[in-house]
PDB file of C-alpha atoms and ligand atoms in Angstrom:
ATOM      1  CA  MET A   1      -0.389 -58.017 -48.185  1.00  0.00           C
ATOM      2  CA  SER A   2       0.117 -55.600 -45.259  1.00  0.00           C
ATOM      3  CA  LYS A   3      -2.368 -52.801 -44.763  1.00  0.00           C
ATOM      4  CA  ALA A   4       0.301 -50.351 -45.997  1.00  0.00           C
ATOM      5  CA  GLU A   5       0.790 -51.966 -49.387  1.00  0.00           C
ATOM      6  CA  GLY A   6      -1.087 -50.673 -52.400  1.00  0.00           C
ATOM      7  CA  SER A   7      -2.243 -47.081 -51.869  1.00  0.00           C
ATOM      8  CA  PRO A   8      -1.889 -46.278 -48.165  1.00  0.00           C
ATOM      9  CA  ARG A   9      -4.389 -43.878 -46.641  1.00  0.00           C
ATOM     10  CA  ILE A  10      -2.443 -40.994 -45.129  1.00  0.00           C
ATOM     11  CA  SER A  11      -3.765 -38.054 -43.146  1.00  0.00           C
ATOM     12  CA  VAL A  12      -1.919 -34.701 -43.287  1.00  0.00           C
ATOM     13  CA  LEU A  13      -2.528 -32.991 -39.954  1.00  0.00           C
ATOM     14  CA  PRO A  14      -3.284 -30.493 -38.502  1.00  0.00           C
ATOM     15  CA  ARG A  15      -5.310 -29.387 -41.516  1.00  0.00           C
ATOM     16  CA  GLY A  16      -4.318 -25.975 -42.874  1.00  0.00           C
ATOM     17  CA  GLN A  17      -2.441 -24.469 -45.759  1.00  0.00           C
ATOM     18  CA  ARG A  18      -0.635 -27.680 -46.560  1.00  0.00           C
ATOM     19  CA  GLU A  19      -1.876 -28.610 -50.055  1.00  0.00           C
ATOM     20  CA  TRP A  20       1.719 -29.172 -51.115  1.00  0.00           C
ATOM     21  CA  LEU A  21       1.971 -32.022 -48.601  1.00  0.00           C
ATOM     22  CA  ASP A  22      -1.324 -33.523 -49.787  1.00  0.00           C
ATOM     23  CA  GLU A  23       0.189 -33.387 -53.261  1.00  0.00           C
ATOM     24  CA  ALA A  24       3.389 -35.066 -52.023  1.00  0.00           C
ATOM     25  CA  VAL A  25       1.335 -37.891 -50.490  1.00  0.00           C
ATOM     26  CA  ARG A  26      -0.490 -38.386 -53.797  1.00  0.00           C
ATOM     27  CA  ARG A  27       2.772 -38.306 -55.773  1.00  0.00           C
ATOM     28  CA  GLY A  28       4.071 -41.046 -53.461  1.00  0.00           C
ATOM     29  CA  GLY A  29       1.064 -43.189 -54.370  1.00  0.00           C
ATOM     30  CA  GLY A  30      -0.938 -42.542 -51.188  1.00  0.00           C
ATOM     31  CA  ILE A  31      -4.537 -41.471 -50.722  1.00  0.00           C
ATOM     32  CA  VAL A  32      -5.062 -38.347 -48.616  1.00  0.00           C
ATOM     33  CA  SER A  33      -7.640 -39.356 -45.997  1.00  0.00           C
ATOM     34  CA  GLU A  34      -9.412 -38.276 -42.876  1.00  0.00           C
ATOM     35  CA  VAL A  35      -7.620 -39.570 -39.800  1.00  0.00           C
ATOM     36  CA  GLU A  36     -10.458 -42.023 -39.048  1.00  0.00           C
ATOM     37  CA  ASP A  37      -9.537 -43.956 -42.234  1.00  0.00           C
ATOM     38  CA  ALA A  38      -5.758 -43.427 -42.172  1.00  0.00           C
ATOM     39  CA  ILE A  39      -2.922 -45.795 -41.316  1.00  0.00           C
ATOM     40  CA  GLY A  40      -0.268 -43.070 -41.538  1.00  0.00           C
ATOM     41  CA  ILE A  41      -0.030 -39.452 -40.406  1.00  0.00           C
ATOM     42  CA  VAL A  42       2.113 -36.677 -41.842  1.00  0.00           C
ATOM     43  CA  TRP A  43       2.282 -34.277 -38.895  1.00  0.00           C
ATOM     44  CA  THR A  44       2.980 -30.691 -39.941  1.00  0.00           C
ATOM     45  CA  ASP A  45       3.296 -28.784 -36.668  1.00  0.00           C
ATOM     46  CA  PRO A  46       6.851 -28.920 -35.284  1.00  0.00           C
ATOM     47  CA  ARG A  47       5.717 -27.919 -31.783  1.00  0.00           C
ATOM     48  CA  ASP A  48       2.240 -29.253 -31.037  1.00  0.00           C
ATOM     49  CA  ALA A  49       2.968 -32.699 -29.668  1.00  0.00           C
ATOM     50  CA  ALA A  50      -0.027 -32.730 -27.320  1.00  0.00           C
ATOM     51  CA  MET A  51      -2.574 -32.738 -30.124  1.00  0.00           C
ATOM     52  CA  LEU A  52      -0.703 -35.527 -31.918  1.00  0.00           C
ATOM     53  CA  GLY A  53      -0.583 -37.550 -28.688  1.00  0.00           C
ATOM     54  CA  GLN A  54      -4.321 -37.167 -28.305  1.00  0.00           C
ATOM     55  CA  ILE A  55      -4.975 -38.325 -31.884  1.00  0.00           C
ATOM     56  CA  LEU A  56      -2.721 -41.361 -31.462  1.00  0.00           C
ATOM     57  CA  ALA A  57      -4.431 -42.299 -28.208  1.00  0.00           C
ATOM     58  CA  GLU A  58      -7.745 -42.324 -30.062  1.00  0.00           C
ATOM     59  CA  LYS A  59      -6.304 -44.050 -33.162  1.00  0.00           C
ATOM     60  CA  PRO A  60      -3.874 -46.692 -31.849  1.00  0.00           C
ATOM     61  CA  ASP A  61      -3.803 -48.477 -35.226  1.00  0.00           C
ATOM     62  CA  ILE A  62      -1.833 -45.664 -36.915  1.00  0.00           C
ATOM     63  CA  GLU A  63       1.253 -47.510 -38.204  1.00  0.00           C
ATOM     64  CA  TRP A  64       3.486 -44.613 -39.206  1.00  0.00           C
ATOM     65  CA  VAL A  65       3.987 -40.966 -38.169  1.00  0.00           C
ATOM     66  CA  GLN A  66       6.142 -38.559 -40.200  1.00  0.00           C
ATOM     67  CA  LEU A  67       7.303 -35.507 -38.214  1.00  0.00           C
ATOM     68  CA  PRO A  68       8.243 -32.279 -40.025  1.00  0.00           C
ATOM     69  CA  PHE A  69      11.535 -31.171 -38.415  1.00  0.00           C
ATOM     70  CA  ALA A  70      14.884 -32.888 -38.025  1.00  0.00           C
ATOM     71  CA  GLY A  71      14.865 -31.993 -34.313  1.00  0.00           C
ATOM     72  CA  ILE A  72      12.125 -33.882 -32.461  1.00  0.00           C
ATOM     73  CA  GLU A  73      12.765 -32.781 -28.868  1.00  0.00           C
ATOM     74  CA  ASN A  74       9.161 -31.550 -28.557  1.00  0.00           C
ATOM     75  CA  PHE A  75       7.832 -35.020 -29.354  1.00  0.00           C
ATOM     76  CA  LEU A  76       9.821 -37.129 -26.884  1.00  0.00           C
ATOM     77  CA  GLY A  77       6.716 -37.508 -24.714  1.00  0.00           C
ATOM     78  CA  VAL A  78       4.616 -39.043 -27.496  1.00  0.00           C
ATOM     79  CA  LEU A  79       7.159 -41.335 -29.183  1.00  0.00           C
ATOM     80  CA  ASP A  80       6.412 -45.022 -28.733  1.00  0.00           C
ATOM     81  CA  LYS A  81       7.581 -48.351 -30.031  1.00  0.00           C
ATOM     82  CA  ASP A  82       4.123 -49.343 -31.293  1.00  0.00           C
ATOM     83  CA  ARG A  83       4.554 -47.708 -34.683  1.00  0.00           C
ATOM     84  CA  ILE A  84       7.178 -46.350 -37.095  1.00  0.00           C
ATOM     85  CA  TRP A  85       8.352 -42.769 -36.486  1.00  0.00           C
ATOM     86  CA  THR A  86      10.219 -40.747 -39.082  1.00  0.00           C
ATOM     87  CA  CYS A  87      11.364 -37.128 -39.016  1.00  0.00           C
ATOM     88  CA  GLY A  88      13.074 -34.523 -41.182  1.00  0.00           C
ATOM     89  CA  LYS A  89      16.519 -36.003 -40.377  1.00  0.00           C
ATOM     90  CA  GLY A  90      18.885 -35.067 -43.193  1.00  0.00           C
ATOM     91  CA  VAL A  91      16.182 -33.244 -45.158  1.00  0.00           C
ATOM     92  CA  TYR A  92      17.424 -29.728 -44.425  1.00  0.00           C
ATOM     93  CA  ALA A  93      21.096 -30.598 -43.990  1.00  0.00           C
ATOM     94  CA  GLU A  94      22.355 -28.556 -46.939  1.00  0.00           C
ATOM     95  CA  PRO A  95      20.669 -25.216 -46.154  1.00  0.00           C
ATOM     96  CA  VAL A  96      21.553 -25.527 -42.462  1.00  0.00           C
ATOM     97  CA  ALA A  97      25.189 -26.383 -43.252  1.00  0.00           C
ATOM     98  CA  GLU A  98      25.293 -23.378 -45.565  1.00  0.00           C
ATOM     99  CA  MET A  99      24.056 -21.201 -42.691  1.00  0.00           C
ATOM    100  CA  ALA A 100      26.723 -22.645 -40.374  1.00  0.00           C
ATOM    101  CA  LEU A 101      29.396 -21.753 -42.919  1.00  0.00           C
ATOM    102  CA  ALA A 102      27.919 -18.269 -43.412  1.00  0.00           C
ATOM    103  CA  LEU A 103      27.913 -17.600 -39.662  1.00  0.00           C
ATOM    104  CA  ALA A 104      31.459 -18.926 -39.298  1.00  0.00           C
ATOM    105  CA  LEU A 105      32.839 -16.787 -42.105  1.00  0.00           C
ATOM    106  CA  ALA A 106      30.878 -13.695 -41.135  1.00  0.00           C
ATOM    107  CA  GLY A 107      31.942 -14.002 -37.506  1.00  0.00           C
ATOM    108  CA  MET A 108      35.571 -14.883 -38.036  1.00  0.00           C
ATOM    109  CA  ARG A 109      36.110 -12.163 -40.674  1.00  0.00           C
ATOM    110  CA  GLY A 110      34.509  -9.500 -38.449  1.00  0.00           C
ATOM    111  CA  LEU A 111      31.408  -8.854 -40.574  1.00  0.00           C
ATOM    112  CA  GLY A 112      29.264  -8.371 -37.444  1.00  0.00           C
ATOM    113  CA  PRO A 113      30.995  -5.164 -36.295  1.00  0.00           C
ATOM    114  CA  TYR A 114      31.604  -3.989 -39.892  1.00  0.00           C
ATOM    115  CA  ALA A 115      27.911  -4.401 -40.789  1.00  0.00           C
ATOM    116  CA  ARG A 116      26.857  -2.459 -37.687  1.00  0.00           C
ATOM    117  CA  ALA A 117      29.497   0.290 -38.119  1.00  0.00           C
ATOM    118  CA  THR A 118      28.502   3.749 -39.288  1.00  0.00           C
ATOM    119  CA  GLU A 119      32.052   4.941 -39.943  1.00  0.00           C
ATOM    120  CA  TRP A 120      35.320   3.623 -41.417  1.00  0.00           C
ATOM    121  CA  SER A 121      37.162   1.365 -38.968  1.00  0.00           C
ATOM    122  CA  GLY A 122      40.321  -0.719 -38.577  1.00  0.00           C
ATOM    123  CA  PRO A 123      41.220  -4.306 -39.381  1.00  0.00           C
ATOM    124  CA  ILE A 124      39.700  -7.163 -37.361  1.00  0.00           C
ATOM    125  CA  GLY A 125      39.026 -10.817 -38.037  1.00  0.00           C
ATOM    126  CA  ARG A 126      40.840 -14.068 -38.493  1.00  0.00           C
ATOM    127  CA  ASN A 127      40.967 -16.807 -41.102  1.00  0.00           C
ATOM    128  CA  LEU A 128      38.829 -19.862 -41.446  1.00  0.00           C
ATOM    129  CA  LEU A 129      41.459 -21.130 -43.879  1.00  0.00           C
ATOM    130  CA  ARG A 130      43.323 -24.091 -42.374  1.00  0.00           C
ATOM    131  CA  ALA A 131      41.555 -23.558 -39.015  1.00  0.00           C
ATOM    132  CA  ARG A 132      41.098 -26.279 -36.420  1.00  0.00           C
ATOM    133  CA  VAL A 133      37.393 -27.026 -36.605  1.00  0.00           C
ATOM    134  CA  THR A 134      35.431 -29.192 -34.187  1.00  0.00           C
ATOM    135  CA  VAL A 135      31.898 -30.219 -35.123  1.00  0.00           C
ATOM    136  CA  LEU A 136      29.537 -31.676 -32.540  1.00  0.00           C
ATOM    137  CA  GLY A 137      27.147 -34.189 -34.088  1.00  0.00           C
ATOM    138  CA  GLY A 138      27.669 -36.607 -36.962  1.00  0.00           C
ATOM    139  CA  GLY A 139      24.405 -36.297 -38.898  1.00  0.00           C
ATOM    140  CA  GLY A 140      23.495 -34.863 -42.274  1.00  0.00           C
ATOM    141  CA  ILE A 141      24.346 -31.254 -41.367  1.00  0.00           C
ATOM    142  CA  THR A 142      27.861 -32.283 -40.401  1.00  0.00           C
ATOM    143  CA  GLU A 143      28.324 -34.327 -43.571  1.00  0.00           C
ATOM    144  CA  SER A 144      27.245 -31.339 -45.691  1.00  0.00           C
ATOM    145  CA  LEU A 145      29.355 -28.899 -43.708  1.00  0.00           C
ATOM    146  CA  VAL A 146      32.474 -31.055 -44.007  1.00  0.00           C
ATOM    147  CA  ARG A 147      31.935 -31.094 -47.783  1.00  0.00           C
ATOM    148  CA  LEU A 148      31.446 -27.314 -47.896  1.00  0.00           C
ATOM    149  CA  LEU A 149      34.578 -26.745 -45.812  1.00  0.00           C
ATOM    150  CA  GLY A 150      36.704 -28.737 -48.298  1.00  0.00           C
ATOM    151  CA  PRO A 151      38.303 -25.717 -50.044  1.00  0.00           C
ATOM    152  CA  TRP A 152      39.259 -24.139 -46.700  1.00  0.00           C
ATOM    153  CA  ASN A 153      41.583 -27.050 -45.883  1.00  0.00           C
ATOM    154  CA  CYS A 154      40.505 -27.112 -42.249  1.00  0.00           C
ATOM    155  CA  GLU A 155      41.600 -29.749 -39.774  1.00  0.00           C
ATOM    156  CA  ILE A 156      38.210 -31.173 -38.836  1.00  0.00           C
ATOM    157  CA  THR A 157      37.373 -33.204 -35.739  1.00  0.00           C
ATOM    158  CA  VAL A 158      33.853 -34.575 -35.355  1.00  0.00           C
ATOM    159  CA  VAL A 159      32.470 -35.567 -31.955  1.00  0.00           C
ATOM    160  CA  ARG A 160      29.597 -38.031 -32.248  1.00  0.00           C
ATOM    161  CA  ARG A 161      27.958 -40.894 -30.383  1.00  0.00           C
ATOM    162  CA  THR A 162      29.172 -43.493 -32.893  1.00  0.00           C
ATOM    163  CA  PRO A 163      32.745 -42.540 -33.810  1.00  0.00           C
ATOM    164  CA  VAL A 164      33.084 -44.092 -37.270  1.00  0.00           C
ATOM    165  CA  PRO A 165      35.508 -42.506 -39.779  1.00  0.00           C
ATOM    166  CA  MET A 166      33.994 -39.724 -41.913  1.00  0.00           C
ATOM    167  CA  GLN A 167      35.339 -38.579 -45.246  1.00  0.00           C
ATOM    168  CA  GLY A 168      37.055 -35.186 -45.058  1.00  0.00           C
ATOM    169  CA  CYS A 169      37.650 -35.373 -41.294  1.00  0.00           C
ATOM    170  CA  ALA A 170      41.017 -35.670 -39.590  1.00  0.00           C
ATOM    171  CA  ARG A 171      39.378 -37.581 -36.736  1.00  0.00           C
ATOM    172  CA  VAL A 172      36.015 -38.691 -35.402  1.00  0.00           C
ATOM    173  CA  VAL A 173      35.806 -39.211 -31.655  1.00  0.00           C
ATOM    174  CA  GLY A 174      33.193 -40.239 -29.090  1.00  0.00           C
ATOM    175  CA  PRO A 175      31.547 -37.949 -26.525  1.00  0.00           C
ATOM    176  CA  GLN A 176      34.056 -38.924 -23.832  1.00  0.00           C
ATOM    177  CA  GLU A 177      36.719 -37.111 -25.887  1.00  0.00           C
ATOM    178  CA  LEU A 178      34.714 -33.890 -26.166  1.00  0.00           C
ATOM    179  CA  HIS A 179      37.102 -31.834 -24.046  1.00  0.00           C
ATOM    180  CA  ALA A 180      40.188 -33.001 -25.928  1.00  0.00           C
ATOM    181  CA  ALA A 181      38.410 -32.167 -29.207  1.00  0.00           C
ATOM    182  CA  LEU A 182      37.534 -28.658 -28.004  1.00  0.00           C
ATOM    183  CA  THR A 183      41.031 -27.862 -26.776  1.00  0.00           C
ATOM    184  CA  GLY A 184      42.477 -25.191 -29.050  1.00  0.00           C
ATOM    185  CA  ALA A 185      39.531 -25.356 -31.489  1.00  0.00           C
ATOM    186  CA  GLU A 186      39.316 -22.237 -33.649  1.00  0.00           C
ATOM    187  CA  LEU A 187      35.783 -22.956 -34.831  1.00  0.00           C
ATOM    188  CA  VAL A 188      33.268 -25.090 -32.945  1.00  0.00           C
ATOM    189  CA  VAL A 189      30.016 -25.912 -34.732  1.00  0.00           C
ATOM    190  CA  CYS A 190      27.154 -27.438 -32.795  1.00  0.00           C
ATOM    191  CA  ALA A 191      24.949 -29.555 -35.087  1.00  0.00           C
ATOM    192  CA  LEU A 192      23.583 -31.940 -32.469  1.00  0.00           C
ATOM    193  CA  SER A 193      20.076 -33.177 -31.740  1.00  0.00           C
ATOM    194  CA  LEU A 194      18.753 -32.004 -28.405  1.00  0.00           C
ATOM    195  CA  THR A 195      18.532 -34.862 -25.902  1.00  0.00           C
ATOM    196  CA  PRO A 196      19.001 -34.936 -22.115  1.00  0.00           C
ATOM    197  CA  GLU A 197      22.674 -35.910 -22.734  1.00  0.00           C
ATOM    198  CA  THR A 198      23.364 -32.957 -25.040  1.00  0.00           C
ATOM    199  CA  THR A 199      21.436 -30.262 -23.165  1.00  0.00           C
ATOM    200  CA  GLY A 200      23.912 -27.691 -21.812  1.00  0.00           C
ATOM    201  CA  ILE A 201      26.836 -29.541 -23.410  1.00  0.00           C
ATOM    202  CA  LEU A 202      28.632 -26.226 -24.100  1.00  0.00           C
ATOM    203  CA  GLY A 203      29.234 -24.088 -21.023  1.00  0.00           C
ATOM    204  CA  ALA A 204      31.986 -22.171 -19.253  1.00  0.00           C
ATOM    205  CA  ALA A 205      34.354 -25.166 -18.967  1.00  0.00           C
ATOM    206  CA  GLU A 206      34.049 -25.924 -22.683  1.00  0.00           C
ATOM    207  CA  PHE A 207      34.489 -22.296 -23.819  1.00  0.00           C
ATOM    208  CA  GLY A 208      37.611 -22.138 -21.648  1.00  0.00           C
ATOM    209  CA  LEU A 209      39.194 -24.903 -23.728  1.00  0.00           C
ATOM    210  CA  MET A 210      38.672 -23.254 -27.115  1.00  0.00           C
ATOM    211  CA  ALA A 211      41.217 -20.960 -28.769  1.00  0.00           C
ATOM    212  CA  GLU A 212      40.941 -17.416 -27.392  1.00  0.00           C
ATOM    213  CA  ASP A 213      39.952 -16.103 -30.807  1.00  0.00           C
ATOM    214  CA  GLY A 214      37.844 -19.170 -31.606  1.00  0.00           C
ATOM    215  CA  TRP A 215      34.233 -18.889 -32.737  1.00  0.00           C
ATOM    216  CA  LEU A 216      31.225 -20.929 -31.701  1.00  0.00           C
ATOM    217  CA  VAL A 217      28.485 -21.504 -34.280  1.00  0.00           C
ATOM    218  CA  ASN A 218      25.240 -23.060 -33.091  1.00  0.00           C
ATOM    219  CA  VAL A 219      22.800 -24.468 -35.652  1.00  0.00           C
ATOM    220  CA  GLY A 220      21.551 -27.236 -33.325  1.00  0.00           C
ATOM    221  CA  ARG A 221      19.290 -26.002 -30.557  1.00  0.00           C
ATOM    222  CA  GLY A 222      19.695 -23.064 -28.193  1.00  0.00           C
ATOM    223  CA  ALA A 223      19.651 -25.312 -25.135  1.00  0.00           C
ATOM    224  CA  HIS A 224      22.885 -27.017 -26.188  1.00  0.00           C
ATOM    225  CA  VAL A 225      24.591 -23.876 -24.924  1.00  0.00           C
ATOM    226  CA  VAL A 226      24.447 -22.496 -21.381  1.00  0.00           C
ATOM    227  CA  THR A 227      23.443 -18.986 -22.428  1.00  0.00           C
ATOM    228  CA  ASP A 228      24.627 -17.146 -19.306  1.00  0.00           C
ATOM    229  CA  ASP A 229      28.050 -18.807 -19.607  1.00  0.00           C
ATOM    230  CA  LEU A 230      28.216 -17.779 -23.244  1.00  0.00           C
ATOM    231  CA  VAL A 231      27.412 -14.159 -22.410  1.00  0.00           C
ATOM    232  CA  GLU A 232      30.260 -14.170 -19.858  1.00  0.00           C
ATOM    233  CA  ALA A 233      32.679 -15.843 -22.270  1.00  0.00           C
ATOM    234  CA  LEU A 234      31.887 -13.302 -24.995  1.00  0.00           C
ATOM    235  CA  ARG A 235      32.120 -10.331 -22.626  1.00  0.00           C
ATOM    236  CA  ASN A 236      35.421 -11.455 -21.132  1.00  0.00           C
ATOM    237  CA  GLY A 237      37.114 -12.486 -24.373  1.00  0.00           C
ATOM    238  CA  VAL A 238      37.304 -16.156 -23.372  1.00  0.00           C
ATOM    239  CA  ILE A 239      36.387 -16.926 -27.001  1.00  0.00           C
ATOM    240  CA  GLY A 240      36.411 -14.730 -30.087  1.00  0.00           C
ATOM    241  CA  GLY A 241      32.691 -14.772 -30.743  1.00  0.00           C
ATOM    242  CA  ALA A 242      29.514 -16.676 -31.449  1.00  0.00           C
ATOM    243  CA  GLY A 243      27.224 -17.049 -34.444  1.00  0.00           C
ATOM    244  CA  LEU A 244      23.844 -18.283 -33.263  1.00  0.00           C
ATOM    245  CA  ASP A 245      20.965 -19.399 -35.451  1.00  0.00           C
ATOM    246  CA  VAL A 246      19.290 -20.874 -32.377  1.00  0.00           C
ATOM    247  CA  THR A 247      19.120 -19.450 -28.860  1.00  0.00           C
ATOM    248  CA  ASP A 248      17.891 -20.267 -25.390  1.00  0.00           C
ATOM    249  CA  PRO A 249      15.431 -18.724 -24.791  1.00  0.00           C
ATOM    250  CA  GLU A 250      14.015 -18.704 -28.282  1.00  0.00           C
ATOM    251  CA  PRO A 251      12.888 -16.302 -29.606  1.00  0.00           C
ATOM    252  CA  LEU A 252      15.628 -14.306 -27.913  1.00  0.00           C
ATOM    253  CA  PRO A 253      13.814 -11.466 -26.127  1.00  0.00           C
ATOM    254  CA  THR A 254      14.438  -7.846 -26.992  1.00  0.00           C
ATOM    255  CA  GLY A 255      16.963  -6.405 -24.533  1.00  0.00           C
ATOM    256  CA  HIS A 256      18.760  -9.747 -23.950  1.00  0.00           C
ATOM    257  CA  PRO A 257      22.508  -9.095 -23.385  1.00  0.00           C
ATOM    258  CA  LEU A 258      23.478 -11.220 -26.397  1.00  0.00           C
ATOM    259  CA  TRP A 259      21.974  -8.605 -28.732  1.00  0.00           C
ATOM    260  CA  ASP A 260      24.449  -5.964 -27.560  1.00  0.00           C
ATOM    261  CA  LEU A 261      27.627  -7.980 -27.836  1.00  0.00           C
ATOM    262  CA  PRO A 262      29.676  -6.915 -30.871  1.00  0.00           C
ATOM    263  CA  ASN A 263      31.196 -10.401 -31.120  1.00  0.00           C
ATOM    264  CA  CYS A 264      27.830 -12.117 -31.409  1.00  0.00           C
ATOM    265  CA  ILE A 265      25.850 -12.577 -34.625  1.00  0.00           C
ATOM    266  CA  ILE A 266      22.278 -13.777 -34.190  1.00  0.00           C
ATOM    267  CA  THR A 267      19.928 -15.037 -36.888  1.00  0.00           C
ATOM    268  CA  PRO A 268      16.337 -16.005 -36.001  1.00  0.00           C
ATOM    269  CA  HIS A 269      16.415 -19.813 -36.570  1.00  0.00           C
ATOM    270  CA  VAL A 270      16.463 -19.458 -40.328  1.00  0.00           C
ATOM    271  CA  GLY A 271      19.082 -22.045 -41.304  1.00  0.00           C
ATOM    272  CA  ASN A 272      16.140 -23.622 -43.034  1.00  0.00           C
ATOM    273  CA  THR A 273      13.485 -21.108 -44.098  1.00  0.00           C
ATOM    274  CA  PRO A 274       9.950 -22.178 -45.095  1.00  0.00           C
ATOM    275  CA  ASP A 275      10.759 -21.438 -48.756  1.00  0.00           C
ATOM    276  CA  MET A 276      13.785 -23.727 -48.588  1.00  0.00           C
ATOM    277  CA  ALA A 277      11.957 -26.392 -46.602  1.00  0.00           C
ATOM    278  CA  VAL A 278       8.826 -26.843 -48.742  1.00  0.00           C
ATOM    279  CA  PRO A 279      10.390 -28.637 -51.727  1.00  0.00           C
ATOM    280  CA  LEU A 280      12.753 -30.611 -49.483  1.00  0.00           C
ATOM    281  CA  LEU A 281      10.062 -31.869 -47.091  1.00  0.00           C
ATOM    282  CA  ALA A 282       7.646 -32.528 -49.966  1.00  0.00           C
ATOM    283  CA  GLU A 283      10.238 -34.776 -51.594  1.00  0.00           C
ATOM    284  CA  ARG A 284      10.905 -36.649 -48.321  1.00  0.00           C
ATOM    285  CA  VAL A 285       7.174 -37.203 -47.789  1.00  0.00           C
ATOM    286  CA  ARG A 286       6.728 -38.400 -51.371  1.00  0.00           C
ATOM    287  CA  ALA A 287       9.644 -40.806 -51.026  1.00  0.00           C
ATOM    288  CA  ASN A 288       8.468 -42.150 -47.667  1.00  0.00           C
ATOM    289  CA  VAL A 289       4.869 -42.670 -48.802  1.00  0.00           C
ATOM    290  CA  ALA A 290       6.207 -44.607 -51.811  1.00  0.00           C
ATOM    291  CA  ARG A 291       8.445 -46.680 -49.527  1.00  0.00           C
ATOM    292  CA  PHE A 292       5.620 -47.269 -47.045  1.00  0.00           C
ATOM    293  CA  ALA A 293       3.378 -48.416 -49.897  1.00  0.00           C
ATOM    294  CA  ALA A 294       6.090 -50.801 -51.094  1.00  0.00           C
ATOM    295  CA  GLY A 295       6.824 -52.128 -47.600  1.00  0.00           C
ATOM    296  CA  GLU A 296      10.390 -50.738 -47.780  1.00  0.00           C
ATOM    297  CA  ALA A 297      12.484 -49.120 -45.027  1.00  0.00           C
ATOM    298  CA  LEU A 298      11.569 -45.457 -44.535  1.00  0.00           C
ATOM    299  CA  LEU A 299      13.994 -42.517 -44.598  1.00  0.00           C
ATOM    300  CA  GLY A 300      14.779 -40.459 -41.489  1.00  0.00           C
ATOM    301  CA  LEU A 301      13.819 -43.174 -39.006  1.00  0.00           C
ATOM    302  CA  VAL A 302      13.663 -41.939 -35.422  1.00  0.00           C
ATOM    303  CA  ASP A 303      15.670 -43.940 -32.903  1.00  0.00           C
ATOM    304  CA  VAL A 304      12.953 -43.972 -30.230  1.00  0.00           C
ATOM    305  CA  GLU A 305      15.366 -45.180 -27.540  1.00  0.00           C
ATOM    306  CA  ALA A 306      17.939 -42.475 -28.252  1.00  0.00           C
ATOM    307  CA  GLY A 307      15.263 -39.793 -28.741  1.00  0.00           C
ATOM    308  CA  TYR A 308      16.405 -38.409 -32.115  1.00  0.00           C
TER     309      TYR A 308
HETATM  310  C1  OXD B 401      14.846 -28.758 -37.732  1.00  0.00           C
HETATM  311  C2  OXD B 401      14.960 -27.280 -37.763  1.00  0.00           C
HETATM  312  O1  OXD B 401      15.007 -29.361 -36.666  1.00  0.00           O
HETATM  313  O2  OXD B 401      14.749 -26.688 -38.850  1.00  0.00           O
HETATM  314  O3  OXD B 401      14.581 -29.345 -38.789  1.00  0.00           O
HETATM  315  O4  OXD B 401      15.268 -26.659 -36.738  1.00  0.00           O
END
């Protein structure tokens, strides 16, 4: 019997207002423990990798670490191949896909300027119906978004590292075909993980390929987009507009030029709010503790080599 089987001792760290995660560990059959006695850690802080690194250095026999977010770019420096790493991959896909759709519709139908207007104005906007949509990334958010887009009859191209066919998509292509996939795109949605390969993947050259009235929606990470290039593209009408739930820098400082652009809609990284996340993450933690206890494969495994 491995140490994990039976009722694994799991520490939920850093300690704080996280009783719901303690409860999820118990519901999965685990025992909530101090880190000294634990073989697994549920890490709750999406940014503080240094403290986790320190704990792991002092407790090398931790077998499994569960991270809270889908994006794990802050933890690249502490990932190792000595233990199992899991993250929130797929956990928040539905709320984030819903936000991507909301930003796309709001942007393309002109709701940004209409919502800011203080007097009656004229017609603006374009359809999402039957639009050419290109989605960057082939994970859970993309799968959910493709499902949500079904009634709009869009022509969907997905660009992903492993170009396997995906239901609801006209084509799935590899990263080397990114430029062809962006050419003439009327909606581009970025739902990628942030890695060195995907940092700055959308800049002036890429915006120049999109349809002139095309919209960019970013629900990945701000650093996927070269912000200064985006400001220029929005100012000069190279693309129709941008809906951003993530920005670089983030938080976007007061007075940043993006705030003043009428063709830019910004939401403060709320594709997945804490209220939405709590039940979803609790269920993932419960399921993974149960799987860990049973010696089964865990959900949301991190590919340590690829860094996501
Ligand atoms: C995530 C996020 O990565 O919510 O999970 O941004």
